[in-house]
Amino acid sequence: MTPPTAPQGAAPSEGPQPVPATLPVTLTVNGQERTLELDPRVSLLDTLREHLHLTGTKKGCDHGQCGACTVLLDGQRVLSCLTLAVMHDGQAVTTIEGLGTPDDLHPLQDAFIRHDGYQCGYCTPGQLCSSVGTLDEIARGVPSHVTADLDDVRFSADELRERLSGNLCRCAAYPNIIAAVSEVHASQNGASQNGTAQPGAAQNGVGQ
């Protein structure tokens, strides 16, 4: 059967228009505005590592299971392997490179060093970004699955274990990580604050 043809002299119908291979994406990365032309399928993680050459953010499982790729997006922690860069046009991203420098460490970086909160160090960028986000969540009163009173969110070792449970450490430095984060919270809020976990008190059972 011959397919129908347009009447003589009629304008041909327009077919599907080609989809652009790339899209412009503007991100403020560590305080610096960056505009890129990206394939819409590129993850935020690959954008940071392959396009902006910020390799501090690690690719571990690439499936949202290990937490090594954690960054801060508008101040909130996200798994950068699970989200597309084009979804975050106009937003601010903070990576481990934006937390501190060798000459001016972030308090958590300093505490991780003093408490040996790492061994191989592969998970450490994600652990640090997640810890920054965790302390901010608690300060803002954002509850977790273990919060007893949703109207009164308090810092505790249990809160830390729950909130950081998505960041895996093959070297099992969990007790030292909890100690480091607890110390920073205490220094920022006063060690006598109710619900504050002392650095050494959080070690038993961490990572069980």
Short mmCIF file of C-alpha atoms in Angstrom, two decimals:
data_model
loop_
_atom_site.label_atom_id
_atom_site.label_comp_id
_atom_site.label_asym_id
_atom_site.label_seq_id
_atom_site.Cartn_x
_atom_site.Cartn_y
_atom_site.Cartn_z
CA MET A 1 0.00 0.00 0.00
CA THR A 2 1.38 3.37 -1.04
CA PRO A 3 1.47 5.91 1.84
CA PRO A 4 -0.61 9.05 1.27
CA THR A 5 1.19 12.08 -0.08
CA ALA A 6 0.56 15.77 0.49
CA PRO A 7 -1.54 17.51 -2.15
CA GLN A 8 0.47 19.16 -4.91
CA GLY A 9 1.58 22.65 -3.83
CA ALA A 10 0.94 22.05 -0.10
CA ALA A 11 3.73 22.88 2.35
CA PRO A 12 5.42 19.76 3.75
CA SER A 13 4.60 19.08 7.41
CA GLU A 14 7.44 19.65 9.86
CA GLY A 15 8.83 16.55 11.54
CA PRO A 16 10.22 16.26 15.08
CA GLN A 17 12.78 18.92 15.87
CA PRO A 18 16.23 17.75 16.96
CA VAL A 19 16.96 17.96 20.67
CA PRO A 20 20.07 20.02 21.54
CA ALA A 21 23.00 17.81 22.45
CA THR A 22 23.99 20.11 25.31
CA LEU A 23 22.35 22.66 27.57
CA PRO A 24 23.85 25.68 29.34
CA VAL A 25 24.10 25.17 33.10
CA THR A 26 25.27 27.81 35.57
CA LEU A 27 26.42 26.70 39.00
CA THR A 28 28.07 28.65 41.79
CA VAL A 29 30.79 26.22 42.84
CA ASN A 30 32.70 27.06 46.01
CA GLY A 31 31.71 30.69 45.62
CA GLN A 32 32.68 30.98 41.95
CA GLU A 33 30.05 31.15 39.20
CA ARG A 34 30.70 28.62 36.44
CA THR A 35 28.71 28.21 33.22
CA LEU A 36 29.07 24.97 31.28
CA GLU A 37 27.56 23.34 28.21
CA LEU A 38 26.54 19.90 29.41
CA ASP A 39 24.85 16.79 28.12
CA PRO A 40 21.55 16.69 30.06
CA ARG A 41 22.43 13.17 31.22
CA VAL A 42 25.63 14.19 33.06
CA SER A 43 25.47 13.75 36.82
CA LEU A 44 26.49 16.49 39.22
CA LEU A 45 29.35 14.23 40.34
CA ASP A 46 30.77 13.86 36.82
CA THR A 47 30.30 17.59 36.25
CA LEU A 48 32.47 18.35 39.26
CA ARG A 49 35.12 15.75 38.52
CA GLU A 50 35.31 15.61 34.72
CA HIS A 51 34.26 19.11 33.66
CA LEU A 52 35.44 21.29 36.55
CA HIS A 53 38.35 19.03 37.59
CA LEU A 54 37.36 19.15 41.26
CA THR A 55 38.42 15.62 42.07
CA GLY A 56 38.08 15.91 45.84
CA THR A 57 34.52 14.63 45.50
CA LYS A 58 34.93 10.87 45.11
CA LYS A 59 33.13 8.35 42.93
CA GLY A 60 32.69 5.21 44.99
CA CYS A 61 29.69 3.06 44.11
CA ASP A 62 28.07 5.57 41.69
CA HIS A 63 24.70 4.22 42.91
CA GLY A 64 24.00 6.33 46.00
CA GLN A 65 25.01 3.60 48.42
CA CYS A 66 28.35 4.73 49.89
CA GLY A 67 28.16 8.50 50.43
CA ALA A 68 31.64 9.21 49.05
CA CYS A 69 30.19 11.72 46.58
CA THR A 70 28.37 13.85 49.19
CA VAL A 71 28.46 17.60 48.53
CA LEU A 72 26.44 20.54 49.83
CA LEU A 73 23.79 21.93 47.50
CA ASP A 74 22.49 25.29 48.72
CA GLY A 75 23.82 24.20 52.11
CA GLN A 76 22.09 20.82 52.18
CA ARG A 77 23.93 17.55 51.69
CA VAL A 78 23.16 15.54 48.57
CA LEU A 79 24.59 12.49 46.83
CA SER A 80 26.02 14.05 43.69
CA CYS A 81 26.05 10.74 41.79
CA LEU A 82 22.24 10.53 41.95
CA THR A 83 21.32 13.95 40.59
CA LEU A 84 21.77 15.57 37.19
CA ALA A 85 23.66 18.83 36.88
CA VAL A 86 20.96 20.40 34.68
CA MET A 87 18.49 20.06 37.56
CA HIS A 88 20.49 22.53 39.63
CA ASP A 89 20.97 25.46 37.27
CA GLY A 90 21.44 28.59 39.38
CA GLN A 91 22.19 26.76 42.62
CA ALA A 92 25.29 26.82 44.83
CA VAL A 93 27.50 23.76 45.30
CA THR A 94 30.13 23.37 48.01
CA THR A 95 32.68 20.59 47.65
CA ILE A 96 35.51 19.55 49.92
CA GLU A 97 37.73 22.05 48.08
CA GLY A 98 35.44 24.84 49.28
CA LEU A 99 35.40 23.91 52.97
CA GLY A 100 38.94 24.96 53.80
CA THR A 101 42.54 25.18 52.63
CA PRO A 102 45.77 23.64 53.96
CA ASP A 103 46.55 26.99 55.58
CA ASP A 104 43.01 27.62 56.85
CA LEU A 105 41.30 24.34 57.70
CA HIS A 106 37.60 24.07 58.41
CA PRO A 107 37.10 23.16 62.10
CA LEU A 108 35.88 19.71 61.08
CA GLN A 109 38.94 19.12 58.91
CA ASP A 110 41.15 20.05 61.83
CA ALA A 111 39.21 17.76 64.18
CA PHE A 112 39.35 14.84 61.73
CA ILE A 113 43.14 15.18 61.63
CA ARG A 114 43.53 15.31 65.40
CA HIS A 115 41.11 12.44 66.02
CA ASP A 116 42.39 10.25 63.15
CA GLY A 117 38.96 10.34 61.54
CA TYR A 118 40.26 8.59 58.43
CA GLN A 119 42.76 5.98 57.28
CA CYS A 120 42.86 5.59 53.50
CA GLY A 121 40.98 8.90 53.17
CA TYR A 122 38.83 7.95 50.19
CA CYS A 123 35.55 8.50 52.02
CA THR A 124 36.79 11.55 53.94
CA PRO A 125 35.55 14.32 51.58
CA GLY A 126 32.05 12.88 51.72
CA GLN A 127 32.28 12.33 55.46
CA LEU A 128 33.29 15.96 55.99
CA CYS A 129 30.60 17.45 53.75
CA SER A 130 28.01 15.21 55.37
CA SER A 131 29.21 16.24 58.83
CA VAL A 132 28.89 19.93 57.95
CA GLY A 133 25.36 19.31 56.71
CA THR A 134 24.50 17.22 59.76
CA LEU A 135 25.52 19.91 62.25
CA ASP A 136 23.51 22.45 60.28
CA GLU A 137 20.44 20.18 60.25
CA ILE A 138 20.59 19.74 64.02
CA ALA A 139 21.07 23.48 64.55
CA ARG A 140 17.98 24.17 62.40
CA GLY A 141 15.92 21.60 64.30
CA VAL A 142 15.53 19.14 61.43
CA PRO A 143 14.56 15.78 63.00
CA SER A 144 15.92 12.36 62.04
CA HIS A 145 14.51 8.85 62.40
CA VAL A 146 15.89 8.61 65.94
CA THR A 147 14.74 12.01 67.20
CA ALA A 148 12.62 11.40 70.30
CA ASP A 149 10.86 14.77 70.32
CA LEU A 150 10.27 16.25 66.88
CA ASP A 151 9.83 19.69 68.43
CA ASP A 152 13.09 19.51 70.37
CA VAL A 153 15.95 18.23 68.22
CA ARG A 154 19.08 17.74 70.30
CA PHE A 155 22.60 16.74 69.46
CA SER A 156 23.55 13.23 70.60
CA ALA A 157 25.74 10.31 69.58
CA ASP A 158 22.63 8.48 68.37
CA GLU A 159 21.69 11.44 66.18
CA LEU A 160 25.17 11.46 64.66
CA ARG A 161 25.17 7.72 64.00
CA GLU A 162 21.81 7.92 62.28
CA ARG A 163 22.53 11.01 60.21
CA LEU A 164 25.99 9.84 59.11
CA SER A 165 24.93 6.24 58.49
CA GLY A 166 24.80 6.85 54.75
CA ASN A 167 28.53 7.58 54.66
CA LEU A 168 30.44 4.30 54.68
CA CYS A 169 34.06 3.92 55.79
CA ARG A 170 35.82 0.70 54.76
CA CYS A 171 38.57 1.46 57.27
CA ALA A 172 35.97 1.57 60.09
CA ALA A 173 37.07 4.93 61.49
CA TYR A 174 33.53 5.55 62.73
CA PRO A 175 34.39 6.08 66.44
CA ASN A 176 36.99 8.69 65.54
CA ILE A 177 34.62 10.43 63.13
CA ILE A 178 31.94 10.65 65.81
CA ALA A 179 34.52 11.98 68.27
CA ALA A 180 35.69 14.65 65.81
CA VAL A 181 32.19 15.86 64.96
CA SER A 182 31.18 15.82 68.63
CA GLU A 183 34.16 17.97 69.55
CA VAL A 184 33.34 20.55 66.88
CA HIS A 185 29.71 20.70 67.99
CA ALA A 186 30.81 21.17 71.60
CA SER A 187 33.23 23.96 70.67
CA GLN A 188 30.55 25.74 68.66
CA ASN A 189 27.74 25.36 71.16
CA GLY A 190 29.35 24.90 74.56
CA ALA A 191 30.18 21.52 76.07
CA SER A 192 27.62 21.98 78.83
CA GLN A 193 24.69 22.19 76.39
CA ASN A 194 21.99 19.58 77.02
CA GLY A 195 22.28 16.60 74.72
CA THR A 196 25.87 17.29 73.76
CA ALA A 197 27.89 14.11 73.23
CA GLN A 198 31.43 14.30 74.51
CA PRO A 199 34.11 13.24 72.01
CA GLY A 200 34.99 9.97 73.71
CA ALA A 201 31.47 9.05 74.72
CA ALA A 202 30.23 8.22 71.26
CA GLN A 203 32.64 5.42 70.45
CA ASN A 204 30.98 2.27 71.76
CA GLY A 205 28.82 0.60 69.17
CA VAL A 206 29.55 3.00 66.32
CA GLY A 207 29.20 1.31 62.97
CA GLN A 208 27.56 -1.79 64.47
#
